[in-house]
mmCIF file with all atom_site columns, N, CA and C in Angstrom:
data_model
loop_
_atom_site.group_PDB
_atom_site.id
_atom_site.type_symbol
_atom_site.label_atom_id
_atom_site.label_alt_id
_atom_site.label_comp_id
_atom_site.label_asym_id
_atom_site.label_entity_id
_atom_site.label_seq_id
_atom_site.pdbx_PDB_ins_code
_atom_site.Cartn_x
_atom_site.Cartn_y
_atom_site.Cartn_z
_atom_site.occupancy
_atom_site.B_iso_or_equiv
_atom_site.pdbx_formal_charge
_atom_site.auth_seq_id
_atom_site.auth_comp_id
_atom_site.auth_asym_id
_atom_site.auth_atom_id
_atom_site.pdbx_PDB_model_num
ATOM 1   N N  . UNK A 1 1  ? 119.762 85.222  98.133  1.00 0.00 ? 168 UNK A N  1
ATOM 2   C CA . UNK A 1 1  ? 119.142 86.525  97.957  1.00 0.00 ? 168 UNK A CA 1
ATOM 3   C C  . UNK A 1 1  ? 118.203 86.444  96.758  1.00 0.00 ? 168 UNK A C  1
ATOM 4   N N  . UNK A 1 2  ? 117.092 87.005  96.868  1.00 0.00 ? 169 UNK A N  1
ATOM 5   C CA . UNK A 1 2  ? 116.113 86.859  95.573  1.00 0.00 ? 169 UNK A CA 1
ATOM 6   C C  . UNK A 1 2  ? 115.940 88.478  95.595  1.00 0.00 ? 169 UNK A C  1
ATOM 7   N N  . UNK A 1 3  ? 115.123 88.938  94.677  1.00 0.00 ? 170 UNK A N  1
ATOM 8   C CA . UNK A 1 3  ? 114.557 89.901  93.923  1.00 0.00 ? 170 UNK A CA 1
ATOM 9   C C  . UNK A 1 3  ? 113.848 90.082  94.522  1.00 0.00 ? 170 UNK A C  1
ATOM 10  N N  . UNK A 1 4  ? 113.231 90.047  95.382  1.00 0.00 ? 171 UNK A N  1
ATOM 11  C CA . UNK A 1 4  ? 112.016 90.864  95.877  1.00 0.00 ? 171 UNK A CA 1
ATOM 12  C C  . UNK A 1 4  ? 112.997 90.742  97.622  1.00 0.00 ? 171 UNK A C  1
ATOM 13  N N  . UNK A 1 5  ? 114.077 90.964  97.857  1.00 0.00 ? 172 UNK A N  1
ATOM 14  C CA . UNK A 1 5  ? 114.490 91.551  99.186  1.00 0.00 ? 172 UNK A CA 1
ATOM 15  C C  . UNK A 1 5  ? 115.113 92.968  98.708  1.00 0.00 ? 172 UNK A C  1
ATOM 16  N N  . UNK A 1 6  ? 115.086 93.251  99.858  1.00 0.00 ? 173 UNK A N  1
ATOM 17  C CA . UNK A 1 6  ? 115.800 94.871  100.283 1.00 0.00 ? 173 UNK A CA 1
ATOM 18  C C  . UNK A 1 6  ? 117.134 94.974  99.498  1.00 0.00 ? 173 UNK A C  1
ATOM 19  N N  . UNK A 1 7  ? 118.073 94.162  100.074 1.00 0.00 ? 174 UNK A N  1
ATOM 20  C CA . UNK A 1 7  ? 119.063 93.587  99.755  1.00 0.00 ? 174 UNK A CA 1
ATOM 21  C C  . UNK A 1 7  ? 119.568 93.980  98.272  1.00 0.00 ? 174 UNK A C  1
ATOM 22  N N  . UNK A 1 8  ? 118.603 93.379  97.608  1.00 0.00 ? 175 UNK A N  1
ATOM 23  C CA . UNK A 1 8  ? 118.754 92.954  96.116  1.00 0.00 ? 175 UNK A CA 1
ATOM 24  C C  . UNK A 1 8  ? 118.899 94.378  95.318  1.00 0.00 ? 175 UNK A C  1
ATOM 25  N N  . UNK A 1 9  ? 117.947 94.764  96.115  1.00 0.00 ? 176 UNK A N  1
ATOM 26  C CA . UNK A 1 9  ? 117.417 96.166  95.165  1.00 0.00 ? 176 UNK A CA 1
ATOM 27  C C  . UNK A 1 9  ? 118.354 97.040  95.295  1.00 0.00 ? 176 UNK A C  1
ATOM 28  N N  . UNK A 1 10 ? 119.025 97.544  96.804  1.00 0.00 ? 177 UNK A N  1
ATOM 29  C CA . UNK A 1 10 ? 120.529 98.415  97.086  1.00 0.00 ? 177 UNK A CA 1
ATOM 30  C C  . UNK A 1 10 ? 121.075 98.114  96.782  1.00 0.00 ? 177 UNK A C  1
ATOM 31  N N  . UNK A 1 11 ? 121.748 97.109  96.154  1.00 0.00 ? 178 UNK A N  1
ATOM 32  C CA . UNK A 1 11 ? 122.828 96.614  95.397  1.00 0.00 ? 178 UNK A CA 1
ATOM 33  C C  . UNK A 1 11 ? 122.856 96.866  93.818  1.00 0.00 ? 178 UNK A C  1
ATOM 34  N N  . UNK A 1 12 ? 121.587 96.798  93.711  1.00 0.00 ? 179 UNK A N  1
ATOM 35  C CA . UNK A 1 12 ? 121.295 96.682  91.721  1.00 0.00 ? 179 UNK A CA 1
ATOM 36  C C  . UNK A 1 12 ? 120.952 98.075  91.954  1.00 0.00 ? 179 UNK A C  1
ATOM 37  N N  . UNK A 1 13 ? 120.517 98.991  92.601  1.00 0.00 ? 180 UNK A N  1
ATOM 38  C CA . UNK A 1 13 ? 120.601 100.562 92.602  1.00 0.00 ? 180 UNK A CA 1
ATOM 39  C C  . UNK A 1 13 ? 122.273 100.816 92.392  1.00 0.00 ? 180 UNK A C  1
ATOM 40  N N  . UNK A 1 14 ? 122.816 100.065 93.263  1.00 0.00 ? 181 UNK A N  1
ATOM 41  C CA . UNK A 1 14 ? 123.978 100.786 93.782  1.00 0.00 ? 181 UNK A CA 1
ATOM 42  C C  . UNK A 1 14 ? 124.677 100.958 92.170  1.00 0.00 ? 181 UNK A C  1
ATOM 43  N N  . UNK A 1 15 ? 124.820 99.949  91.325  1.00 0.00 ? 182 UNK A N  1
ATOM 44  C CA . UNK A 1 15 ? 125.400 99.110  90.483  1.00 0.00 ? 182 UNK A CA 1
ATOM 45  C C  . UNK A 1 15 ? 124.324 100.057 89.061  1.00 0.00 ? 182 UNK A C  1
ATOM 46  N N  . UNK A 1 16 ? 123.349 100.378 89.549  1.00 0.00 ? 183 UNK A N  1
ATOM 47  C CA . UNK A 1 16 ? 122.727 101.434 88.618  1.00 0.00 ? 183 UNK A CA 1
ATOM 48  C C  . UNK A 1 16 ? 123.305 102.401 88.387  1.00 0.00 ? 183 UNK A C  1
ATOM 49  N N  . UNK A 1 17 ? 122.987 103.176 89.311  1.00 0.00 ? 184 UNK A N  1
ATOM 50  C CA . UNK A 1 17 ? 123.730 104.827 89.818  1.00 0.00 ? 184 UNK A CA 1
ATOM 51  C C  . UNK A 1 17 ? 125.323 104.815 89.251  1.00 0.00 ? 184 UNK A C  1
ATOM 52  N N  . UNK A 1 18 ? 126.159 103.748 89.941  1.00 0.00 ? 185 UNK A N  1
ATOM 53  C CA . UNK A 1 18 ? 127.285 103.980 88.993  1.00 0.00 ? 185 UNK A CA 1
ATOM 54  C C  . UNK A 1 18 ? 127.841 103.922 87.464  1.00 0.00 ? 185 UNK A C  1
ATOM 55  N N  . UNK A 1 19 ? 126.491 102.947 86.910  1.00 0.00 ? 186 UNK A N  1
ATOM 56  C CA . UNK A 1 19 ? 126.569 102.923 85.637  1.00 0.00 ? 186 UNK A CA 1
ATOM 57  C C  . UNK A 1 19 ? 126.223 104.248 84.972  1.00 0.00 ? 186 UNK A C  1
ATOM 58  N N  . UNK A 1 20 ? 125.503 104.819 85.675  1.00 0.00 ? 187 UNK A N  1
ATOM 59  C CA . UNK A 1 20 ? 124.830 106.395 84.732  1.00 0.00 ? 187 UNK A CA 1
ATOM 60  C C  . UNK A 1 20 ? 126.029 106.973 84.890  1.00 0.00 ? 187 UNK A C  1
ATOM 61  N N  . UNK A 1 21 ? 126.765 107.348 86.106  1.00 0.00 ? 188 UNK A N  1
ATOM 62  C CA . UNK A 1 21 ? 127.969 108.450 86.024  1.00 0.00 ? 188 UNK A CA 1
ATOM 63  C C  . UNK A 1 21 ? 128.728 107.833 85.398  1.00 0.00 ? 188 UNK A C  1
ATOM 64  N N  . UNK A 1 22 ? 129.183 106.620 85.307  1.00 0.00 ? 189 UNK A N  1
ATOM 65  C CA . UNK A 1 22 ? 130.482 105.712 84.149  1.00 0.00 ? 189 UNK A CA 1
ATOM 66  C C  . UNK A 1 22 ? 130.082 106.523 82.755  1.00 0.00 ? 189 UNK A C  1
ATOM 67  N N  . UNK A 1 23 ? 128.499 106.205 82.395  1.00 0.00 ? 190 UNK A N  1
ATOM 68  C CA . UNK A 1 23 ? 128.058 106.866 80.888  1.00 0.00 ? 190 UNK A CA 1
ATOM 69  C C  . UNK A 1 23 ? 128.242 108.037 80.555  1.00 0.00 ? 190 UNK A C  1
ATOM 70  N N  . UNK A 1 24 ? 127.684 108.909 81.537  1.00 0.00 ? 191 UNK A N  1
ATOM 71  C CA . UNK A 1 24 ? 127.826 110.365 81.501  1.00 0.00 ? 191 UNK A CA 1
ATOM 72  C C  . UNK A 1 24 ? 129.010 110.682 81.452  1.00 0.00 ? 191 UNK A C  1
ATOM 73  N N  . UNK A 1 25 ? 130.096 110.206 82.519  1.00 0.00 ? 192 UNK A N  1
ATOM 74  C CA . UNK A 1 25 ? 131.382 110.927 82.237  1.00 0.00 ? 192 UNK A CA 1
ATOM 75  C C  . UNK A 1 25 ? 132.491 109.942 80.885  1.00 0.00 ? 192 UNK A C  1
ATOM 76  N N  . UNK A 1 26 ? 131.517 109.690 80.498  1.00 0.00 ? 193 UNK A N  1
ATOM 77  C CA . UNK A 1 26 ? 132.305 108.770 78.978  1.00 0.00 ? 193 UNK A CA 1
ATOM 78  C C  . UNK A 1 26 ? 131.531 109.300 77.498  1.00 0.00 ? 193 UNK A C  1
ATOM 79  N N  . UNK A 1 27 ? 130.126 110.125 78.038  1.00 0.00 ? 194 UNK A N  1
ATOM 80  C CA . UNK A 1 27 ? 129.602 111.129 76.848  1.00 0.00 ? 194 UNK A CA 1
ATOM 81  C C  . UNK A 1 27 ? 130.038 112.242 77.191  1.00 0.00 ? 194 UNK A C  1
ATOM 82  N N  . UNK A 1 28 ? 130.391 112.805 77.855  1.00 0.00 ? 195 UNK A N  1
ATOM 83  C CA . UNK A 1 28 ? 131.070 113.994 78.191  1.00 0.00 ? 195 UNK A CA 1
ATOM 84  C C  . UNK A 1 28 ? 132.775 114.314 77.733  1.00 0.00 ? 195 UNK A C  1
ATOM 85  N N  . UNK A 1 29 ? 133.293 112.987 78.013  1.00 0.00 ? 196 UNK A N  1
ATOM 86  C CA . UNK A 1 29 ? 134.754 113.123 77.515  1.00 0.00 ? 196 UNK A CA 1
ATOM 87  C C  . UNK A 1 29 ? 135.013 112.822 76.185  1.00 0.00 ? 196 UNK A C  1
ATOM 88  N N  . UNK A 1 30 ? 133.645 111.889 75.466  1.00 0.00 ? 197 UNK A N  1
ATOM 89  C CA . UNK A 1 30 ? 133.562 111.401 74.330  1.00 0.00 ? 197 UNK A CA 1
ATOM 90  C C  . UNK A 1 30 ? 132.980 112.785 73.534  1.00 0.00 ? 197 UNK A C  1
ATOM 91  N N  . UNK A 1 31 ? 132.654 113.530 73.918  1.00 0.00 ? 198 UNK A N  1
ATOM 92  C CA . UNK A 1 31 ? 132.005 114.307 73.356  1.00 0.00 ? 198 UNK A CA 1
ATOM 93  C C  . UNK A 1 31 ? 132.825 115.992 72.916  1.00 0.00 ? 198 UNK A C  1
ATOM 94  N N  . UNK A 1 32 ? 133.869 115.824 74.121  1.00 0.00 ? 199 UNK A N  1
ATOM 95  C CA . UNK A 1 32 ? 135.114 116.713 73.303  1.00 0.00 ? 199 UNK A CA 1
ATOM 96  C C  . UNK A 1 32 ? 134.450 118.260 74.357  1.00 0.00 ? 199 UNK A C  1
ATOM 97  N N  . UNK A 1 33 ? 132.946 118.734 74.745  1.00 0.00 ? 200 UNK A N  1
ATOM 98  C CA . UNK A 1 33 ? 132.297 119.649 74.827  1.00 0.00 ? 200 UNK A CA 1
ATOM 99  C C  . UNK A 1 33 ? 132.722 119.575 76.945  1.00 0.00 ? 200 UNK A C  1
ATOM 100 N N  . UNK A 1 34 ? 132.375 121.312 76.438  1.00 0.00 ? 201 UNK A N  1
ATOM 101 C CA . UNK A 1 34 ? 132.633 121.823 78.056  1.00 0.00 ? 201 UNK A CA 1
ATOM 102 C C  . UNK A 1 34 ? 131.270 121.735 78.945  1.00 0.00 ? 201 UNK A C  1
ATOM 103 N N  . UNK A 1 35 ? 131.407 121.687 79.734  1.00 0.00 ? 202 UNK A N  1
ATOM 104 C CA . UNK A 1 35 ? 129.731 121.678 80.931  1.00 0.00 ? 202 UNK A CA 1
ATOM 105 C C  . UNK A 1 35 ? 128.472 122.720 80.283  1.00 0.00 ? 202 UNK A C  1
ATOM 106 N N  . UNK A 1 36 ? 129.201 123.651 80.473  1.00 0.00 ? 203 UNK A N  1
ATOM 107 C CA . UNK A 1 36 ? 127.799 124.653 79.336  1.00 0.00 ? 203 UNK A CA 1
ATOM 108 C C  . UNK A 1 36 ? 127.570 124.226 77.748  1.00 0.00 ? 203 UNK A C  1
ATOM 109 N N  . UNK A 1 37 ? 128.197 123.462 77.437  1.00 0.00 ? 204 UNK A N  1
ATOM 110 C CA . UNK A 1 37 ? 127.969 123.079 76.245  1.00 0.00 ? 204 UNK A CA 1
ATOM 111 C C  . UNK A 1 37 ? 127.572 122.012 75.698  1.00 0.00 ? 204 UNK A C  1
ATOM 112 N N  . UNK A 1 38 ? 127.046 121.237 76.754  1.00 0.00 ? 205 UNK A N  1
ATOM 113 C CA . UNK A 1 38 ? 126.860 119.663 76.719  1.00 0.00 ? 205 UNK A CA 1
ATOM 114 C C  . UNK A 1 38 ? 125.314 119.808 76.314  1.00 0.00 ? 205 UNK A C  1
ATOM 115 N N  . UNK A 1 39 ? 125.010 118.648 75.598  1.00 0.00 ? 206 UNK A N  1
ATOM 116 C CA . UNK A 1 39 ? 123.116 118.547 75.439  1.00 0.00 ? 206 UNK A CA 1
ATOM 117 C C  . UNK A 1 39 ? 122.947 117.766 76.286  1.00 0.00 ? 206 UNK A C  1
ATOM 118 N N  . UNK A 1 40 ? 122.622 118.370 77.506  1.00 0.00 ? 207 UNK A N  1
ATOM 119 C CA . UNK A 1 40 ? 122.241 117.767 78.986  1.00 0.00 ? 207 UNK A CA 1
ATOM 120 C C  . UNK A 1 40 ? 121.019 116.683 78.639  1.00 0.00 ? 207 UNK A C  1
ATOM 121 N N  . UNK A 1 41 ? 119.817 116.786 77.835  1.00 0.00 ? 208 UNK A N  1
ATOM 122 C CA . UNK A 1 41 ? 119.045 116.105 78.163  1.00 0.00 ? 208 UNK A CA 1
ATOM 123 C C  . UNK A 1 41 ? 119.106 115.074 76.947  1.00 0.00 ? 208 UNK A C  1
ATOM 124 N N  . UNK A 1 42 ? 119.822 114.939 75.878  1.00 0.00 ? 209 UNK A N  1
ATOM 125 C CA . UNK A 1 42 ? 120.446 113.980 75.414  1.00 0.00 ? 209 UNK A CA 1
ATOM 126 C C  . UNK A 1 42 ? 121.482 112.870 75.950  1.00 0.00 ? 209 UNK A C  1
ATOM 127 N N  . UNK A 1 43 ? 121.857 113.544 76.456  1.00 0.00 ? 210 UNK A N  1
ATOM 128 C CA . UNK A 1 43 ? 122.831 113.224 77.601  1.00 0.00 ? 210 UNK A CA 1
ATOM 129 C C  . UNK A 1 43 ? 122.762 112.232 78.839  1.00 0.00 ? 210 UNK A C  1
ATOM 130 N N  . UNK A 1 44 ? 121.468 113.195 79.583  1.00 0.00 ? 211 UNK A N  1
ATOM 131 C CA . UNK A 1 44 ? 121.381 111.734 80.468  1.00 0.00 ? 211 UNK A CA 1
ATOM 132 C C  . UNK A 1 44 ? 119.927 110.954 80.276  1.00 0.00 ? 211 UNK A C  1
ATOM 133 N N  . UNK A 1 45 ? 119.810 110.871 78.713  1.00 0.00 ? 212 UNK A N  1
ATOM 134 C CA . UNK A 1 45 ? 118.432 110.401 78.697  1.00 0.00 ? 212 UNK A CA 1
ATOM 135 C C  . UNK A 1 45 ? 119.806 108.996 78.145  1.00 0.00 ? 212 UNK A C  1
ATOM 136 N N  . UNK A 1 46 ? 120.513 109.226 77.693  1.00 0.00 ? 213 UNK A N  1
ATOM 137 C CA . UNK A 1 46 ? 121.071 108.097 77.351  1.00 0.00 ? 213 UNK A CA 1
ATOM 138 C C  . UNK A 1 46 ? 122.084 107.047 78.289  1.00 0.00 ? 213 UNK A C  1
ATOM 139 N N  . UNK A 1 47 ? 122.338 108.218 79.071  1.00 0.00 ? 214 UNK A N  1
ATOM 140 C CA . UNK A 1 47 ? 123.080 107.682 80.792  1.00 0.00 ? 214 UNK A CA 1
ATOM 141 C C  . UNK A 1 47 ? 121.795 106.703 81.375  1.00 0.00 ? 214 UNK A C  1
ATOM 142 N N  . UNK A 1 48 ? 120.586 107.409 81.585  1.00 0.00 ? 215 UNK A N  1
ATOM 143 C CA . UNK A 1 48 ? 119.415 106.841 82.002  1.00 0.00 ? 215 UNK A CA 1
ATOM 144 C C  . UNK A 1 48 ? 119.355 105.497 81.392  1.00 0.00 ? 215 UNK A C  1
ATOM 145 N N  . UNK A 1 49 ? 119.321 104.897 79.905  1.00 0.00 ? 216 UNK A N  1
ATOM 146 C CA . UNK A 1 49 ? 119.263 103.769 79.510  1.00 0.00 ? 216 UNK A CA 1
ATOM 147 C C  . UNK A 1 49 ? 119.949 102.939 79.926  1.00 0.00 ? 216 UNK A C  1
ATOM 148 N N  . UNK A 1 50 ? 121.656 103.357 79.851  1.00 0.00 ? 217 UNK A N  1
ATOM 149 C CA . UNK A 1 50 ? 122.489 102.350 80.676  1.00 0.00 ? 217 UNK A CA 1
ATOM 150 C C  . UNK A 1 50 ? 122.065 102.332 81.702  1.00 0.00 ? 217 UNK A C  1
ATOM 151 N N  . UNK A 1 51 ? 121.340 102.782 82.656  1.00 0.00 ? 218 UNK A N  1
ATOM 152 C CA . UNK A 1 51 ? 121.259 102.538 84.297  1.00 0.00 ? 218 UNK A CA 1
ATOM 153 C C  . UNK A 1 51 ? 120.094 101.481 84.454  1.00 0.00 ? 218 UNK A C  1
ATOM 154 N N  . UNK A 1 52 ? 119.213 101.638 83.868  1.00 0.00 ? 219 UNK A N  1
ATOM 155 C CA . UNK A 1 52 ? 117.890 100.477 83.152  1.00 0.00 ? 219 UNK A CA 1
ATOM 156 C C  . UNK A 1 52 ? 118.416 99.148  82.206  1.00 0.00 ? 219 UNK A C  1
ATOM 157 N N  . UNK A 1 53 ? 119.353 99.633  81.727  1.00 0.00 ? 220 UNK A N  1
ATOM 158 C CA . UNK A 1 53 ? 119.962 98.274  80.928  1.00 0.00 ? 220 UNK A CA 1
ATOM 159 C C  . UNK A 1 53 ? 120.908 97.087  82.462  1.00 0.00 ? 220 UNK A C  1
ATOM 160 N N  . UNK A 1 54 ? 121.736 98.213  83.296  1.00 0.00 ? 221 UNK A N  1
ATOM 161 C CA . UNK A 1 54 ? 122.697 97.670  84.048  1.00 0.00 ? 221 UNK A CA 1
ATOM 162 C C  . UNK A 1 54 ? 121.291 97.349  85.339  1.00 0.00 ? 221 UNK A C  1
ATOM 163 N N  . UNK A 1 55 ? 119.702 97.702  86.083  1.00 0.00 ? 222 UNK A N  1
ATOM 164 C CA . UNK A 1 55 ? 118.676 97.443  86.329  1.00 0.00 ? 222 UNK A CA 1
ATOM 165 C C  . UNK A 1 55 ? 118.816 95.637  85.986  1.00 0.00 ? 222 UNK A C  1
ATOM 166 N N  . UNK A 1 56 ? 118.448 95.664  84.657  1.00 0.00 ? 223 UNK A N  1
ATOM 167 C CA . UNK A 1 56 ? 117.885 94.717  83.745  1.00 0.00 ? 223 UNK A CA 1
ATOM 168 C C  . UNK A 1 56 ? 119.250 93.553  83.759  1.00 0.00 ? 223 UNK A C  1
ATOM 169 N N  . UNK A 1 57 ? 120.328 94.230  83.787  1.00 0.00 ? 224 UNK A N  1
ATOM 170 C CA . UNK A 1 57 ? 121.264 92.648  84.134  1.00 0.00 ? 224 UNK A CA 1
ATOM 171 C C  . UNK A 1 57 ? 121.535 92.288  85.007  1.00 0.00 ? 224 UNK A C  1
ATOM 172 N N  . UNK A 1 58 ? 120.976 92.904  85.859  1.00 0.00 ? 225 UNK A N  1
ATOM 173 C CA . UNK A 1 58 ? 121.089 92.413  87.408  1.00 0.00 ? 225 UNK A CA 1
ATOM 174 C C  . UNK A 1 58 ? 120.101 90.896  88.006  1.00 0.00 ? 225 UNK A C  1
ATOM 175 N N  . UNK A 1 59 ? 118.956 91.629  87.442  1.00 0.00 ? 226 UNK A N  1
ATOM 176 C CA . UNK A 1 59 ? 117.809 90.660  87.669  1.00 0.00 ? 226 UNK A CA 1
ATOM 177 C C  . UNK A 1 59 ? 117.877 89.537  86.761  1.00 0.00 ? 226 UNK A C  1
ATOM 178 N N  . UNK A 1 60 ? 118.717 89.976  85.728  1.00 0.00 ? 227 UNK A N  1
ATOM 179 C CA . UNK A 1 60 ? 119.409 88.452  84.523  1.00 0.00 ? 227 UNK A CA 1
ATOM 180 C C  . UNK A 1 60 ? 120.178 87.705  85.538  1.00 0.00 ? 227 UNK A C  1
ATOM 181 N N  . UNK A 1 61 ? 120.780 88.504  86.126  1.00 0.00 ? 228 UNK A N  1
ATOM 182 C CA . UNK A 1 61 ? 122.252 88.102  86.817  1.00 0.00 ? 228 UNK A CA 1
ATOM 183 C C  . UNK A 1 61 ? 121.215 86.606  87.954  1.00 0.00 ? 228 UNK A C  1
ATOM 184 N N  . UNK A 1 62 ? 120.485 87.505  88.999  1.00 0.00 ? 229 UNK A N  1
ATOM 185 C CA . UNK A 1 62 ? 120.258 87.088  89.915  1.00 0.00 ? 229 UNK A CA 1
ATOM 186 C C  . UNK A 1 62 ? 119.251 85.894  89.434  1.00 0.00 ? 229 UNK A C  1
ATOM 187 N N  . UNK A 1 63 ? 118.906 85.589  88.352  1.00 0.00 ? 230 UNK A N  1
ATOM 188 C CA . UNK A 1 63 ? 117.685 84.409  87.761  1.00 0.00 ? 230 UNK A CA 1
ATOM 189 C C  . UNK A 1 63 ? 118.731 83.224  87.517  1.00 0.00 ? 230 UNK A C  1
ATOM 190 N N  . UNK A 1 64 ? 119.840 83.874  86.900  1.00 0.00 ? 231 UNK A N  1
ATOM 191 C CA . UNK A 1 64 ? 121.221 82.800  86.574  1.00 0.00 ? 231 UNK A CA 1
ATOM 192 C C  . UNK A 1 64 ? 121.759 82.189  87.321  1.00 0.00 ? 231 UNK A C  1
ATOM 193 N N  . UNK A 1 65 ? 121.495 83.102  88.303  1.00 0.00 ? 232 UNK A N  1
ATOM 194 C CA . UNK A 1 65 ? 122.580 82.314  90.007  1.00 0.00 ? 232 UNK A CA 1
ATOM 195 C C  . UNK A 1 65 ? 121.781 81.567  90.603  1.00 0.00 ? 232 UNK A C  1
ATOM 196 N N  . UNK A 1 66 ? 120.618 81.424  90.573  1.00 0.00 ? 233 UNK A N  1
ATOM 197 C CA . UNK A 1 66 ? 119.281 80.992  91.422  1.00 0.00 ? 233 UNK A CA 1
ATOM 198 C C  . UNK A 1 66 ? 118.965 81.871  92.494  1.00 0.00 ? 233 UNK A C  1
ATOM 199 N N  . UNK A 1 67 ? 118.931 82.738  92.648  1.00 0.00 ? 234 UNK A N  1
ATOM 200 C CA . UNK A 1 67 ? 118.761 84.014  92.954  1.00 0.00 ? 234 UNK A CA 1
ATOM 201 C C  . UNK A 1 67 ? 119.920 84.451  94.542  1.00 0.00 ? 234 UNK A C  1
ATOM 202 N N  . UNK A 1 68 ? 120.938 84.002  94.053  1.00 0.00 ? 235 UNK A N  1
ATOM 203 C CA . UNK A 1 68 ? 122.178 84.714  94.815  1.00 0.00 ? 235 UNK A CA 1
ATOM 204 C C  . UNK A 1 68 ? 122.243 85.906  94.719  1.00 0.00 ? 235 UNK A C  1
ATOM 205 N N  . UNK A 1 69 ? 121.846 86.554  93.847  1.00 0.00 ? 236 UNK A N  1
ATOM 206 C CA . UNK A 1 69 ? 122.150 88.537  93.802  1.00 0.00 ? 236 UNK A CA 1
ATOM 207 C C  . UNK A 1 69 ? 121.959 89.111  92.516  1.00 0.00 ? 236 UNK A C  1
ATOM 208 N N  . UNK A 1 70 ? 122.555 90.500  92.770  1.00 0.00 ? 237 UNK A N  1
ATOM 209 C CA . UNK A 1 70 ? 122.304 90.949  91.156  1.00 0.00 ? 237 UNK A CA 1
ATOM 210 C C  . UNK A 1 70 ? 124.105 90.802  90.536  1.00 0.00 ? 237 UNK A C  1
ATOM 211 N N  . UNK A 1 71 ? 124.813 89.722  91.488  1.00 0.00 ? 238 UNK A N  1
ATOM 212 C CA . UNK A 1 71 ? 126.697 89.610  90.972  1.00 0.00 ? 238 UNK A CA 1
ATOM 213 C C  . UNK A 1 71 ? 126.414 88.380  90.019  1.00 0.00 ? 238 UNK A C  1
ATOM 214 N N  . UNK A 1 72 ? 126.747 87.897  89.333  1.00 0.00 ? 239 UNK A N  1
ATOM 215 C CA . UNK A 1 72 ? 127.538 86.801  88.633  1.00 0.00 ? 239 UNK A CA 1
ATOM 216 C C  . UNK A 1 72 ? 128.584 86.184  89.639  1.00 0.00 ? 239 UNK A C  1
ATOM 217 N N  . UNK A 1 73 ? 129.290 86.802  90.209  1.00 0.00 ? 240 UNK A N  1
ATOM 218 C CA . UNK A 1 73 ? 130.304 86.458  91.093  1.00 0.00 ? 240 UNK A CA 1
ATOM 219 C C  . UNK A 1 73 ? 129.440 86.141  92.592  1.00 0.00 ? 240 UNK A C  1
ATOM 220 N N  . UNK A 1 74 ? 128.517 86.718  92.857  1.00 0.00 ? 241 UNK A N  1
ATOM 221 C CA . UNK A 1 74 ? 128.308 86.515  94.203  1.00 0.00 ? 241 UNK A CA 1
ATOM 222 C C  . UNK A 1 74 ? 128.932 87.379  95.202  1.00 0.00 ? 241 UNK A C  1
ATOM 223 N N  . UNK A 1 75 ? 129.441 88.310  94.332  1.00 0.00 ? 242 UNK A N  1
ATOM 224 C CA . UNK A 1 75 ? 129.824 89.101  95.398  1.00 0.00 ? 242 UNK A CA 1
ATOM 225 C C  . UNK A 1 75 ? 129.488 89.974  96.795  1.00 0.00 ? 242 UNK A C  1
ATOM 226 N N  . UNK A 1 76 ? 128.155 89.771  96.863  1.00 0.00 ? 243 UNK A N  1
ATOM 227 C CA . UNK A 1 76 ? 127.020 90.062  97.627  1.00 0.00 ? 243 UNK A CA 1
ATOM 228 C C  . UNK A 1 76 ? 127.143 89.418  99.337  1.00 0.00 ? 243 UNK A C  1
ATOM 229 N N  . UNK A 1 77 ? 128.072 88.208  99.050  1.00 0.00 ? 244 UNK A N  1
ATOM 230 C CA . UNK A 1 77 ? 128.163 87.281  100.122 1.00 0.00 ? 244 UNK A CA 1
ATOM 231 C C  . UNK A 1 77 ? 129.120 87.247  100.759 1.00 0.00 ? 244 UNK A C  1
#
C-alpha cells in the first residue's frame, strides 16, 4: 500500500478522526468543565492538531514500512 491509494488515506482518516475524539474527550475530562462551559474553540483547535500530528505519523509510518500502510504493524493486511 503506498500513499497516494484510496486505501491509505481511509485508514489514516480513520486513525485521524479517532485521534481528535480520544483528545477532545481527554480535554474535556481533563478539564473538570461541563459542555456549556467548555472553550469549544480552544478545544478542538487543539483536538485538530492531534488529528494532523496522528495525519503526519501515518505517512512516517507508511515511508518506514516501505509503504505497507499508515500501521507499523501492518495491520492493514
Amino acid at each position: 500500500m503506498s500513499i497516494f491509494t484510496g486505501a491509505f488515506w481511509k485508514a489514516a482518516f480513520e486513525r485521524a478522526v479517532k485521534t481528535f475524539a480520544q483528545a477532545e474527550g481527554a480535554l474535556l475530562i481533563a478539564g473538570g468543565t461541563g459542555i456549556l462551559d467548555t472553550d469549544w474553540q480552544t478545544s478542538v483547535s487543539i483536538s485538530g492538531m492531534a488529528a494532523v500530528v496522528s495525519l503526519l505519523t501515518s505517512i512516517g509510518s507508511d515511508a518506514f514500512t516501505s509503504g505497507d500502510g499508515p500501521s507499523l504493524t501492518n495491520a492493514e493486511t
